[in-house]
Protein backbone atom coordinates (compact mmCIF):
# COMPACT_ATOMS: atom_id res chain seq x y z
CA UNK A 1 0.00 0.00 0.00
CA UNK A 2 2.90 2.33 0.76
CA UNK A 3 4.23 1.88 -2.79
CA UNK A 4 0.88 2.78 -4.36
CA UNK A 5 0.66 5.91 -2.21
CA UNK A 6 4.16 6.91 -3.32
CA UNK A 7 3.22 6.51 -7.00
CA UNK A 8 0.08 8.61 -6.56
CA UNK A 9 2.02 11.33 -4.76
CA UNK A 10 4.71 11.39 -7.47
CA UNK A 11 2.08 11.81 -10.19
CA UNK A 12 0.16 14.52 -8.33
CA UNK A 13 3.32 16.39 -7.37
CA UNK A 14 4.36 16.50 -11.02
CA UNK A 15 0.85 17.53 -12.09
CA UNK A 16 0.84 20.40 -9.60
CA UNK A 17 4.35 21.56 -10.53
CA UNK A 18 3.69 21.88 -14.26
CA UNK A 19 0.13 23.20 -13.87
CA UNK A 20 1.26 26.13 -11.70
CA UNK A 21 2.98 27.68 -14.73
CA UNK A 22 -0.41 28.06 -16.44
CA UNK A 23 -2.69 28.51 -13.44
CA UNK A 24 -3.88 32.06 -14.18
CA UNK A 25 -3.81 31.61 -17.95
CA UNK A 26 -6.18 28.66 -17.49
CA UNK A 27 -8.79 30.75 -15.68
CA UNK A 28 -8.69 33.39 -18.44
CA UNK A 29 -8.73 30.72 -21.15
CA UNK A 30 -11.89 29.16 -19.63
CA UNK A 31 -13.55 32.58 -19.15
CA UNK A 32 -13.91 31.92 -15.43
CA UNK A 33 -14.54 35.18 -13.58
CA UNK A 34 -12.69 34.21 -10.42
CA UNK A 35 -10.12 35.91 -8.23
CA UNK A 36 -6.48 35.37 -9.18
CA UNK A 37 -4.92 32.12 -7.97
CA UNK A 38 -2.71 32.96 -5.00
CA UNK A 39 -1.08 29.64 -4.05
CA UNK A 40 -1.31 25.86 -4.45
CA UNK A 41 -2.70 23.95 -1.49
CA UNK A 42 -1.90 20.48 -0.15
CA UNK A 43 -4.03 17.87 -1.95
CA UNK A 44 -3.51 15.07 0.62
CA UNK A 45 -5.64 15.30 3.75
CA UNK A 46 -6.09 12.87 6.62
CA UNK A 47 -9.59 12.11 7.89
CA UNK A 48 -10.86 10.07 10.83
CA UNK A 49 -12.69 7.41 8.80
CA UNK A 50 -10.86 7.77 5.46
CA UNK A 51 -7.15 7.38 6.05
CA UNK A 52 -6.04 9.54 3.12
CA UNK A 53 -7.85 11.22 0.28
CA UNK A 54 -6.45 12.84 -2.84
CA UNK A 55 -7.73 15.63 -5.05
CA UNK A 56 -6.24 16.46 -8.45
CA UNK A 57 -5.47 20.11 -7.67
CA UNK A 58 -6.31 22.61 -4.94
CA UNK A 59 -5.61 26.33 -5.07
CA UNK A 60 -6.22 29.21 -2.72
CA UNK A 61 -7.60 32.31 -4.47
CA UNK A 62 -6.85 35.94 -3.69
CA UNK A 63 -10.37 36.51 -2.29
CA UNK A 64 -9.92 33.85 0.45
CA UNK A 65 -11.88 31.18 -1.39
CA UNK A 66 -10.57 27.89 -2.77
CA UNK A 67 -10.57 26.17 -6.15
CA UNK A 68 -10.70 22.37 -6.48
CA UNK A 69 -9.99 20.94 -9.95
CA UNK A 70 -10.59 17.40 -11.18
CA UNK A 71 -10.15 15.70 -14.59
CA UNK A 72 -12.68 12.91 -15.20
CA UNK A 73 -13.56 10.97 -18.37
CA UNK A 74 -16.78 9.49 -16.92
CA UNK A 75 -18.59 10.95 -13.91
CA UNK A 76 -20.64 8.56 -11.76
CA UNK A 77 -22.76 9.21 -8.68
CA UNK A 78 -19.94 7.70 -6.62
CA UNK A 79 -17.48 10.15 -8.21
CA UNK A 80 -19.81 13.03 -7.46
CA UNK A 81 -20.15 11.97 -3.83
CA UNK A 82 -16.35 11.66 -3.62
CA UNK A 83 -15.93 15.21 -4.98
CA UNK A 84 -18.54 16.46 -2.52
CA UNK A 85 -16.57 14.91 0.36
CA UNK A 86 -13.33 16.41 -1.01
CA UNK A 87 -15.01 19.81 -1.21
CA UNK A 88 -16.40 19.62 2.33
CA UNK A 89 -13.15 18.34 3.90
CA UNK A 90 -11.10 20.98 2.06
CA UNK A 91 -13.46 23.70 3.30
CA UNK A 92 -13.09 22.34 6.82
CA UNK A 93 -9.29 22.12 6.62
CA UNK A 94 -8.67 25.54 5.10
CA UNK A 95 -11.61 27.39 6.70
CA UNK A 96 -12.92 28.76 3.40
CA UNK A 97 -15.49 27.83 0.74
CA UNK A 98 -14.33 25.84 -2.31
CA UNK A 99 -15.57 25.81 -5.90
CA UNK A 100 -15.18 22.44 -7.66
CA UNK A 101 -14.35 22.39 -11.39
CA UNK A 102 -14.54 19.08 -13.26
CA UNK A 103 -12.87 18.92 -16.67
CA UNK A 104 -14.14 16.30 -19.10
CA UNK A 105 -14.28 15.71 -22.85
CA UNK A 106 -17.83 14.48 -23.34
CA UNK A 107 -21.40 15.17 -22.24
CA UNK A 108 -22.05 13.70 -18.78
CA UNK A 109 -25.32 12.23 -17.55
CA UNK A 110 -24.42 12.81 -13.90
CA UNK A 111 -24.04 16.53 -13.23
CA UNK A 112 -24.79 16.83 -9.53
CA UNK A 113 -25.27 14.90 -6.31
CA UNK A 114 -28.58 15.34 -4.55
CA UNK A 115 -30.50 13.68 -1.75
CA UNK A 116 -32.84 14.92 0.95
CA UNK A 117 -30.10 16.78 2.81
CA UNK A 118 -27.37 17.44 0.21
CA UNK A 119 -27.21 19.40 -3.03
CA UNK A 120 -23.80 19.49 -4.70
CA UNK A 121 -23.53 20.98 -8.21
CA UNK A 122 -19.93 21.52 -9.35
CA UNK A 123 -18.97 23.40 -12.51
CA UNK A 124 -18.47 20.85 -15.31
CA UNK A 125 -16.35 22.05 -18.22
CA UNK A 126 -16.81 19.87 -21.30
CA UNK A 127 -13.80 20.57 -23.52
CA UNK A 128 -15.13 18.02 -26.00
CA UNK A 129 -17.50 20.66 -27.40
CA UNK A 130 -14.57 22.62 -28.82
CA UNK A 131 -13.43 21.94 -32.38
CA UNK A 132 -9.93 20.49 -32.17
CA UNK A 133 -9.46 20.12 -35.92
CA UNK A 134 -10.36 23.77 -36.53
CA UNK A 135 -8.08 24.92 -33.70
CA UNK A 136 -5.20 22.82 -35.01
CA UNK A 137 -5.59 24.32 -38.49
CA UNK A 138 -5.78 27.83 -36.98
CA UNK A 139 -2.61 27.32 -34.91
CA UNK A 140 -0.65 26.01 -37.89
CA UNK A 141 -1.88 28.90 -40.04
CA UNK A 142 -0.79 31.44 -37.42
CA UNK A 143 2.63 29.84 -37.16
CA UNK A 144 3.06 29.99 -40.93
CA UNK A 145 2.22 33.70 -40.83
CA UNK A 146 4.49 34.34 -37.85
CA UNK A 147 1.57 35.33 -35.62
CA UNK A 148 1.51 34.61 -31.85
CA UNK A 149 -0.29 31.51 -30.56
CA UNK A 150 -1.92 31.11 -27.14
CA UNK A 151 0.11 28.15 -25.81
CA UNK A 152 -2.55 27.19 -23.25
CA UNK A 153 -4.68 26.00 -26.19
CA UNK A 154 -2.10 23.25 -26.77
CA UNK A 155 -2.44 21.96 -23.20
CA UNK A 156 -6.13 21.14 -23.61
CA UNK A 157 -6.11 20.34 -27.34
CA UNK A 158 -6.04 16.51 -26.75
CA UNK A 159 -9.47 16.76 -25.06
CA UNK A 160 -11.19 18.67 -27.90
CA UNK A 161 -13.61 17.10 -30.39
CA UNK A 162 -11.56 15.86 -33.34
CA UNK A 163 -11.25 13.31 -36.12
CA UNK A 164 -7.97 12.38 -34.41
CA UNK A 165 -7.57 10.29 -31.24
CA UNK A 166 -6.44 11.78 -27.93
CA UNK A 167 -2.98 10.32 -28.49
CA UNK A 168 -2.77 11.69 -32.06
CA UNK A 169 -3.71 15.16 -30.83
CA UNK A 170 -1.07 14.86 -28.12
CA UNK A 171 1.50 14.00 -30.80
CA UNK A 172 0.53 17.25 -32.55
CA UNK A 173 1.20 19.08 -29.27
CA UNK A 174 4.72 17.62 -29.02
CA UNK A 175 5.48 18.76 -32.58
CA UNK A 176 3.98 22.25 -32.25
CA UNK A 177 5.34 23.16 -28.79
CA UNK A 178 8.88 24.02 -30.02
CA UNK A 179 7.38 26.29 -32.69
CA UNK A 180 5.10 28.07 -30.21
CA UNK A 181 7.53 28.52 -27.28
CA UNK A 182 11.21 29.37 -27.62
CA UNK A 183 12.12 28.59 -23.98
CA UNK A 184 12.99 24.87 -23.78
CA UNK A 185 12.03 24.61 -20.11
CA UNK A 186 8.57 26.03 -20.83
CA UNK A 187 8.24 23.78 -23.87
CA UNK A 188 8.90 20.78 -21.64
CA UNK A 189 6.39 21.87 -19.02
CA UNK A 190 3.70 22.52 -21.61
CA UNK A 191 4.16 19.05 -23.14
CA UNK A 192 4.23 17.41 -19.70
CA UNK A 193 1.03 19.12 -18.65
CA UNK A 194 -0.69 18.08 -21.88
CA UNK A 195 0.51 14.51 -21.24
CA UNK A 196 -0.72 14.48 -17.65
CA UNK A 197 -4.13 15.83 -18.63
CA UNK A 198 -4.50 13.49 -21.63
CA UNK A 199 -3.37 10.54 -19.48
CA UNK A 200 -6.80 10.35 -17.85
CA UNK A 201 -8.69 10.13 -21.15
CA UNK A 202 -6.86 7.36 -23.02
CA UNK A 203 -7.53 3.68 -23.50
CA UNK A 204 -4.78 1.06 -23.48
CA UNK A 205 -4.02 1.36 -27.20
CA UNK A 206 -3.73 5.12 -26.94
CA UNK A 207 -1.27 4.84 -24.05
CA UNK A 208 1.05 3.00 -26.42
CA UNK A 209 0.61 5.74 -29.03
CA UNK A 210 1.41 8.38 -26.42
CA UNK A 211 4.71 6.62 -25.68
CA UNK A 212 5.53 6.78 -29.36
CA UNK A 213 4.66 10.50 -29.46
CA UNK A 214 6.70 11.48 -26.38
CA UNK A 215 10.36 11.91 -27.32
CA UNK A 216 11.93 11.75 -23.86
CA UNK A 217 15.18 13.43 -22.98
CA UNK A 218 17.20 13.11 -19.78
CA UNK A 219 15.20 15.87 -18.10
CA UNK A 220 11.84 14.36 -18.97
CA UNK A 221 12.39 10.66 -18.42
CA UNK A 222 12.02 10.48 -14.62
CA UNK A 223 8.79 12.50 -14.62
CA UNK A 224 7.27 10.51 -17.46
CA UNK A 225 8.30 7.25 -15.80
CA UNK A 226 6.31 8.32 -12.75
CA UNK A 227 3.28 8.77 -15.01
CA UNK A 228 3.94 5.31 -16.44
CA UNK A 229 4.03 3.81 -12.95
CA UNK A 230 0.63 5.35 -12.21
CA UNK A 231 -0.70 3.86 -15.46
CA UNK A 232 0.69 0.46 -14.46
CA UNK A 233 -1.02 0.70 -11.10
CA UNK A 234 -4.30 1.82 -12.68
CA UNK A 235 -4.35 -1.09 -15.13
CA UNK A 236 -3.25 -3.60 -12.50
CA UNK A 237 -6.10 -2.59 -10.19
CA UNK A 238 -8.63 -3.40 -12.88
CA UNK A 239 -7.88 -7.12 -12.67
CA UNK A 240 -10.69 -9.16 -11.14
CA UNK A 241 -8.86 -11.05 -8.36
CA UNK A 242 -5.67 -10.56 -6.38
CA UNK A 243 -3.61 -13.01 -8.46
CA UNK A 244 -4.91 -11.59 -11.72
CA UNK A 245 -4.27 -8.07 -10.49
CA UNK A 246 -0.65 -8.90 -9.67
CA UNK A 247 -0.16 -10.65 -13.01
CA UNK A 248 -1.55 -7.61 -14.80
CA UNK A 249 0.87 -5.31 -12.99
CA UNK A 250 3.86 -7.51 -13.79
CA UNK A 251 2.90 -7.75 -17.46
CA UNK A 252 2.44 -3.99 -17.65
CA UNK A 253 5.85 -3.46 -16.06
CA UNK A 254 7.42 -5.64 -18.73
CA UNK A 255 5.57 -3.79 -21.51
CA UNK A 256 6.74 -0.43 -20.16
CA UNK A 257 10.29 -1.78 -19.83
CA UNK A 258 10.25 -2.88 -23.50
CA UNK A 259 9.16 0.56 -24.64
CA UNK A 260 11.81 2.27 -22.54
CA UNK A 261 14.54 -0.07 -23.77
CA UNK A 262 13.51 0.75 -27.34
CA UNK A 263 13.96 4.43 -26.53
CA UNK A 264 17.46 3.88 -25.17
CA UNK A 265 16.66 4.67 -21.52
CA UNK A 266 19.38 3.43 -19.16
CA UNK A 267 19.06 0.12 -17.27
CA UNK A 268 19.33 1.82 -13.87
CA UNK A 269 16.44 4.21 -14.58
CA UNK A 270 14.19 1.40 -15.87
CA UNK A 271 14.96 -0.85 -12.89
CA UNK A 272 14.11 2.00 -10.50
CA UNK A 273 10.87 2.90 -12.30
CA UNK A 274 9.50 -0.63 -12.84
CA UNK A 275 11.00 -2.51 -9.86
CA UNK A 276 12.04 -5.29 -12.27
CA UNK A 277 15.34 -7.02 -11.53
CA UNK A 278 18.38 -6.40 -13.75
CA UNK A 279 18.30 -10.10 -14.63
CA UNK A 280 14.68 -9.96 -15.75
CA UNK A 281 15.37 -6.76 -17.68
CA UNK A 282 18.25 -8.49 -19.49
CA UNK A 283 15.86 -11.28 -20.56
CA UNK A 284 13.38 -8.72 -21.89
CA UNK A 285 16.12 -7.03 -23.93
CSV table of C-alpha atoms in Angstrom, one decimal:
chain,number,residue,atom,x,y,z
A,1,UNK,CA,0.0,0.0,0.0
A,2,UNK,CA,2.9,2.3,0.8
A,3,UNK,CA,4.2,1.9,-2.8
A,4,UNK,CA,0.9,2.8,-4.4
A,5,UNK,CA,0.7,5.9,-2.2
A,6,UNK,CA,4.2,6.9,-3.3
A,7,UNK,CA,3.2,6.5,-7.0
A,8,UNK,CA,0.1,8.6,-6.6
A,9,UNK,CA,2.0,11.3,-4.8
A,10,UNK,CA,4.7,11.4,-7.5
A,11,UNK,CA,2.1,11.8,-10.2
A,12,UNK,CA,0.2,14.5,-8.3
A,13,UNK,CA,3.3,16.4,-7.4
A,14,UNK,CA,4.4,16.5,-11.0
A,15,UNK,CA,0.9,17.5,-12.1
A,16,UNK,CA,0.8,20.4,-9.6
A,17,UNK,CA,4.3,21.6,-10.5
A,18,UNK,CA,3.7,21.9,-14.3
A,19,UNK,CA,0.1,23.2,-13.9
A,20,UNK,CA,1.3,26.1,-11.7
A,21,UNK,CA,3.0,27.7,-14.7
A,22,UNK,CA,-0.4,28.1,-16.4
A,23,UNK,CA,-2.7,28.5,-13.4
A,24,UNK,CA,-3.9,32.1,-14.2
A,25,UNK,CA,-3.8,31.6,-17.9
A,26,UNK,CA,-6.2,28.7,-17.5
A,27,UNK,CA,-8.8,30.8,-15.7
A,28,UNK,CA,-8.7,33.4,-18.4
A,29,UNK,CA,-8.7,30.7,-21.1
A,30,UNK,CA,-11.9,29.2,-19.6
A,31,UNK,CA,-13.5,32.6,-19.2
A,32,UNK,CA,-13.9,31.9,-15.4
A,33,UNK,CA,-14.5,35.2,-13.6
A,34,UNK,CA,-12.7,34.2,-10.4
A,35,UNK,CA,-10.1,35.9,-8.2
A,36,UNK,CA,-6.5,35.4,-9.2
A,37,UNK,CA,-4.9,32.1,-8.0
A,38,UNK,CA,-2.7,33.0,-5.0
A,39,UNK,CA,-1.1,29.6,-4.0
A,40,UNK,CA,-1.3,25.9,-4.5
A,41,UNK,CA,-2.7,23.9,-1.5
A,42,UNK,CA,-1.9,20.5,-0.2
A,43,UNK,CA,-4.0,17.9,-2.0
A,44,UNK,CA,-3.5,15.1,0.6
A,45,UNK,CA,-5.6,15.3,3.7
A,46,UNK,CA,-6.1,12.9,6.6
A,47,UNK,CA,-9.6,12.1,7.9
A,48,UNK,CA,-10.9,10.1,10.8
A,49,UNK,CA,-12.7,7.4,8.8
A,50,UNK,CA,-10.9,7.8,5.5
A,51,UNK,CA,-7.1,7.4,6.1
A,52,UNK,CA,-6.0,9.5,3.1
A,53,UNK,CA,-7.9,11.2,0.3
A,54,UNK,CA,-6.5,12.8,-2.8
A,55,UNK,CA,-7.7,15.6,-5.0
A,56,UNK,CA,-6.2,16.5,-8.5
A,57,UNK,CA,-5.5,20.1,-7.7
A,58,UNK,CA,-6.3,22.6,-4.9
A,59,UNK,CA,-5.6,26.3,-5.1
A,60,UNK,CA,-6.2,29.2,-2.7
A,61,UNK,CA,-7.6,32.3,-4.5
A,62,UNK,CA,-6.8,35.9,-3.7
A,63,UNK,CA,-10.4,36.5,-2.3
A,64,UNK,CA,-9.9,33.8,0.4
A,65,UNK,CA,-11.9,31.2,-1.4
A,66,UNK,CA,-10.6,27.9,-2.8
A,67,UNK,CA,-10.6,26.2,-6.2
A,68,UNK,CA,-10.7,22.4,-6.5
A,69,UNK,CA,-10.0,20.9,-10.0
A,70,UNK,CA,-10.6,17.4,-11.2
A,71,UNK,CA,-10.1,15.7,-14.6
A,72,UNK,CA,-12.7,12.9,-15.2
A,73,UNK,CA,-13.6,11.0,-18.4
A,74,UNK,CA,-16.8,9.5,-16.9
A,75,UNK,CA,-18.6,10.9,-13.9
A,76,UNK,CA,-20.6,8.6,-11.8
A,77,UNK,CA,-22.8,9.2,-8.7
A,78,UNK,CA,-19.9,7.7,-6.6
A,79,UNK,CA,-17.5,10.1,-8.2
A,80,UNK,CA,-19.8,13.0,-7.5
A,81,UNK,CA,-20.1,12.0,-3.8
A,82,UNK,CA,-16.3,11.7,-3.6
A,83,UNK,CA,-15.9,15.2,-5.0
A,84,UNK,CA,-18.5,16.5,-2.5
A,85,UNK,CA,-16.6,14.9,0.4
A,86,UNK,CA,-13.3,16.4,-1.0
A,87,UNK,CA,-15.0,19.8,-1.2
A,88,UNK,CA,-16.4,19.6,2.3
A,89,UNK,CA,-13.2,18.3,3.9
A,90,UNK,CA,-11.1,21.0,2.1
A,91,UNK,CA,-13.5,23.7,3.3
A,92,UNK,CA,-13.1,22.3,6.8
A,93,UNK,CA,-9.3,22.1,6.6
A,94,UNK,CA,-8.7,25.5,5.1
A,95,UNK,CA,-11.6,27.4,6.7
A,96,UNK,CA,-12.9,28.8,3.4
A,97,UNK,CA,-15.5,27.8,0.7
A,98,UNK,CA,-14.3,25.8,-2.3
A,99,UNK,CA,-15.6,25.8,-5.9
A,100,UNK,CA,-15.2,22.4,-7.7
A,101,UNK,CA,-14.3,22.4,-11.4
A,102,UNK,CA,-14.5,19.1,-13.3
A,103,UNK,CA,-12.9,18.9,-16.7
A,104,UNK,CA,-14.1,16.3,-19.1
A,105,UNK,CA,-14.3,15.7,-22.9
A,106,UNK,CA,-17.8,14.5,-23.3
A,107,UNK,CA,-21.4,15.2,-22.2
A,108,UNK,CA,-22.0,13.7,-18.8
A,109,UNK,CA,-25.3,12.2,-17.5
A,110,UNK,CA,-24.4,12.8,-13.9
A,111,UNK,CA,-24.0,16.5,-13.2
A,112,UNK,CA,-24.8,16.8,-9.5
A,113,UNK,CA,-25.3,14.9,-6.3
A,114,UNK,CA,-28.6,15.3,-4.5
A,115,UNK,CA,-30.5,13.7,-1.7
A,116,UNK,CA,-32.8,14.9,1.0
A,117,UNK,CA,-30.1,16.8,2.8
A,118,UNK,CA,-27.4,17.4,0.2
A,119,UNK,CA,-27.2,19.4,-3.0
A,120,UNK,CA,-23.8,19.5,-4.7
A,121,UNK,CA,-23.5,21.0,-8.2
A,122,UNK,CA,-19.9,21.5,-9.4
A,123,UNK,CA,-19.0,23.4,-12.5
A,124,UNK,CA,-18.5,20.9,-15.3
A,125,UNK,CA,-16.3,22.1,-18.2
A,126,UNK,CA,-16.8,19.9,-21.3
A,127,UNK,CA,-13.8,20.6,-23.5
A,128,UNK,CA,-15.1,18.0,-26.0
A,129,UNK,CA,-17.5,20.7,-27.4
A,130,UNK,CA,-14.6,22.6,-28.8
A,131,UNK,CA,-13.4,21.9,-32.4
A,132,UNK,CA,-9.9,20.5,-32.2
A,133,UNK,CA,-9.5,20.1,-35.9
A,134,UNK,CA,-10.4,23.8,-36.5
A,135,UNK,CA,-8.1,24.9,-33.7
A,136,UNK,CA,-5.2,22.8,-35.0
A,137,UNK,CA,-5.6,24.3,-38.5
A,138,UNK,CA,-5.8,27.8,-37.0
A,139,UNK,CA,-2.6,27.3,-34.9
A,140,UNK,CA,-0.7,26.0,-37.9
A,141,UNK,CA,-1.9,28.9,-40.0
A,142,UNK,CA,-0.8,31.4,-37.4
A,143,UNK,CA,2.6,29.8,-37.2
A,144,UNK,CA,3.1,30.0,-40.9
A,145,UNK,CA,2.2,33.7,-40.8
A,146,UNK,CA,4.5,34.3,-37.8
A,147,UNK,CA,1.6,35.3,-35.6
A,148,UNK,CA,1.5,34.6,-31.8
A,149,UNK,CA,-0.3,31.5,-30.6
A,150,UNK,CA,-1.9,31.1,-27.1
A,151,UNK,CA,0.1,28.2,-25.8
A,152,UNK,CA,-2.6,27.2,-23.2
A,153,UNK,CA,-4.7,26.0,-26.2
A,154,UNK,CA,-2.1,23.2,-26.8
A,155,UNK,CA,-2.4,22.0,-23.2
A,156,UNK,CA,-6.1,21.1,-23.6
A,157,UNK,CA,-6.1,20.3,-27.3
A,158,UNK,CA,-6.0,16.5,-26.8
A,159,UNK,CA,-9.5,16.8,-25.1
A,160,UNK,CA,-11.2,18.7,-27.9
A,161,UNK,CA,-13.6,17.1,-30.4
A,162,UNK,CA,-11.6,15.9,-33.3
A,163,UNK,CA,-11.2,13.3,-36.1
A,164,UNK,CA,-8.0,12.4,-34.4
A,165,UNK,CA,-7.6,10.3,-31.2
A,166,UNK,CA,-6.4,11.8,-27.9
A,167,UNK,CA,-3.0,10.3,-28.5
A,168,UNK,CA,-2.8,11.7,-32.1
A,169,UNK,CA,-3.7,15.2,-30.8
A,170,UNK,CA,-1.1,14.9,-28.1
A,171,UNK,CA,1.5,14.0,-30.8
A,172,UNK,CA,0.5,17.2,-32.6
A,173,UNK,CA,1.2,19.1,-29.3
A,174,UNK,CA,4.7,17.6,-29.0
A,175,UNK,CA,5.5,18.8,-32.6
A,176,UNK,CA,4.0,22.3,-32.2
A,177,UNK,CA,5.3,23.2,-28.8
A,178,UNK,CA,8.9,24.0,-30.0
A,179,UNK,CA,7.4,26.3,-32.7
A,180,UNK,CA,5.1,28.1,-30.2
A,181,UNK,CA,7.5,28.5,-27.3
A,182,UNK,CA,11.2,29.4,-27.6
A,183,UNK,CA,12.1,28.6,-24.0
A,184,UNK,CA,13.0,24.9,-23.8
A,185,UNK,CA,12.0,24.6,-20.1
A,186,UNK,CA,8.6,26.0,-20.8
A,187,UNK,CA,8.2,23.8,-23.9
A,188,UNK,CA,8.9,20.8,-21.6
A,189,UNK,CA,6.4,21.9,-19.0
A,190,UNK,CA,3.7,22.5,-21.6
A,191,UNK,CA,4.2,19.0,-23.1
A,192,UNK,CA,4.2,17.4,-19.7
A,193,UNK,CA,1.0,19.1,-18.6
A,194,UNK,CA,-0.7,18.1,-21.9
A,195,UNK,CA,0.5,14.5,-21.2
A,196,UNK,CA,-0.7,14.5,-17.7
A,197,UNK,CA,-4.1,15.8,-18.6
A,198,UNK,CA,-4.5,13.5,-21.6
A,199,UNK,CA,-3.4,10.5,-19.5
A,200,UNK,CA,-6.8,10.3,-17.8
A,201,UNK,CA,-8.7,10.1,-21.1
A,202,UNK,CA,-6.9,7.4,-23.0
A,203,UNK,CA,-7.5,3.7,-23.5
A,204,UNK,CA,-4.8,1.1,-23.5
A,205,UNK,CA,-4.0,1.4,-27.2
A,206,UNK,CA,-3.7,5.1,-26.9
A,207,UNK,CA,-1.3,4.8,-24.0
A,208,UNK,CA,1.1,3.0,-26.4
A,209,UNK,CA,0.6,5.7,-29.0
A,210,UNK,CA,1.4,8.4,-26.4
A,211,UNK,CA,4.7,6.6,-25.7
A,212,UNK,CA,5.5,6.8,-29.4
A,213,UNK,CA,4.7,10.5,-29.5
A,214,UNK,CA,6.7,11.5,-26.4
A,215,UNK,CA,10.4,11.9,-27.3
A,216,UNK,CA,11.9,11.7,-23.9
A,217,UNK,CA,15.2,13.4,-23.0
A,218,UNK,CA,17.2,13.1,-19.8
A,219,UNK,CA,15.2,15.9,-18.1
A,220,UNK,CA,11.8,14.4,-19.0
A,221,UNK,CA,12.4,10.7,-18.4
A,222,UNK,CA,12.0,10.5,-14.6
A,223,UNK,CA,8.8,12.5,-14.6
A,224,UNK,CA,7.3,10.5,-17.5
A,225,UNK,CA,8.3,7.3,-15.8
A,226,UNK,CA,6.3,8.3,-12.7
A,227,UNK,CA,3.3,8.8,-15.0
A,228,UNK,CA,3.9,5.3,-16.4
A,229,UNK,CA,4.0,3.8,-12.9
A,230,UNK,CA,0.6,5.4,-12.2
A,231,UNK,CA,-0.7,3.9,-15.5
A,232,UNK,CA,0.7,0.5,-14.5
A,233,UNK,CA,-1.0,0.7,-11.1
A,234,UNK,CA,-4.3,1.8,-12.7
A,235,UNK,CA,-4.4,-1.1,-15.1
A,236,UNK,CA,-3.2,-3.6,-12.5
A,237,UNK,CA,-6.1,-2.6,-10.2
A,238,UNK,CA,-8.6,-3.4,-12.9
A,239,UNK,CA,-7.9,-7.1,-12.7
A,240,UNK,CA,-10.7,-9.2,-11.1
A,241,UNK,CA,-8.9,-11.1,-8.4
A,242,UNK,CA,-5.7,-10.6,-6.4
A,243,UNK,CA,-3.6,-13.0,-8.5
A,244,UNK,CA,-4.9,-11.6,-11.7
A,245,UNK,CA,-4.3,-8.1,-10.5
A,246,UNK,CA,-0.7,-8.9,-9.7
A,247,UNK,CA,-0.2,-10.6,-13.0
A,248,UNK,CA,-1.6,-7.6,-14.8
A,249,UNK,CA,0.9,-5.3,-13.0
A,250,UNK,CA,3.9,-7.5,-13.8
A,251,UNK,CA,2.9,-7.8,-17.5
A,252,UNK,CA,2.4,-4.0,-17.7
A,253,UNK,CA,5.9,-3.5,-16.1
A,254,UNK,CA,7.4,-5.6,-18.7
A,255,UNK,CA,5.6,-3.8,-21.5
A,256,UNK,CA,6.7,-0.4,-20.2
A,257,UNK,CA,10.3,-1.8,-19.8
A,258,UNK,CA,10.3,-2.9,-23.5
A,259,UNK,CA,9.2,0.6,-24.6
A,260,UNK,CA,11.8,2.3,-22.5
A,261,UNK,CA,14.5,-0.1,-23.8
A,262,UNK,CA,13.5,0.7,-27.3
A,263,UNK,CA,14.0,4.4,-26.5
A,264,UNK,CA,17.5,3.9,-25.2
A,265,UNK,CA,16.7,4.7,-21.5
A,266,UNK,CA,19.4,3.4,-19.2
A,267,UNK,CA,19.1,0.1,-17.3
A,268,UNK,CA,19.3,1.8,-13.9
A,269,UNK,CA,16.4,4.2,-14.6
A,270,UNK,CA,14.2,1.4,-15.9
A,271,UNK,CA,15.0,-0.9,-12.9
A,272,UNK,CA,14.1,2.0,-10.5
A,273,UNK,CA,10.9,2.9,-12.3
A,274,UNK,CA,9.5,-0.6,-12.8
A,275,UNK,CA,11.0,-2.5,-9.9
A,276,UNK,CA,12.0,-5.3,-12.3
A,277,UNK,CA,15.3,-7.0,-11.5
A,278,UNK,CA,18.4,-6.4,-13.7
A,279,UNK,CA,18.3,-10.1,-14.6
A,280,UNK,CA,14.7,-10.0,-15.8
A,281,UNK,CA,15.4,-6.8,-17.7
A,282,UNK,CA,18.2,-8.5,-19.5
A,283,UNK,CA,15.9,-11.3,-20.6
A,284,UNK,CA,13.4,-8.7,-21.9
A,285,UNK,CA,16.1,-7.0,-23.9
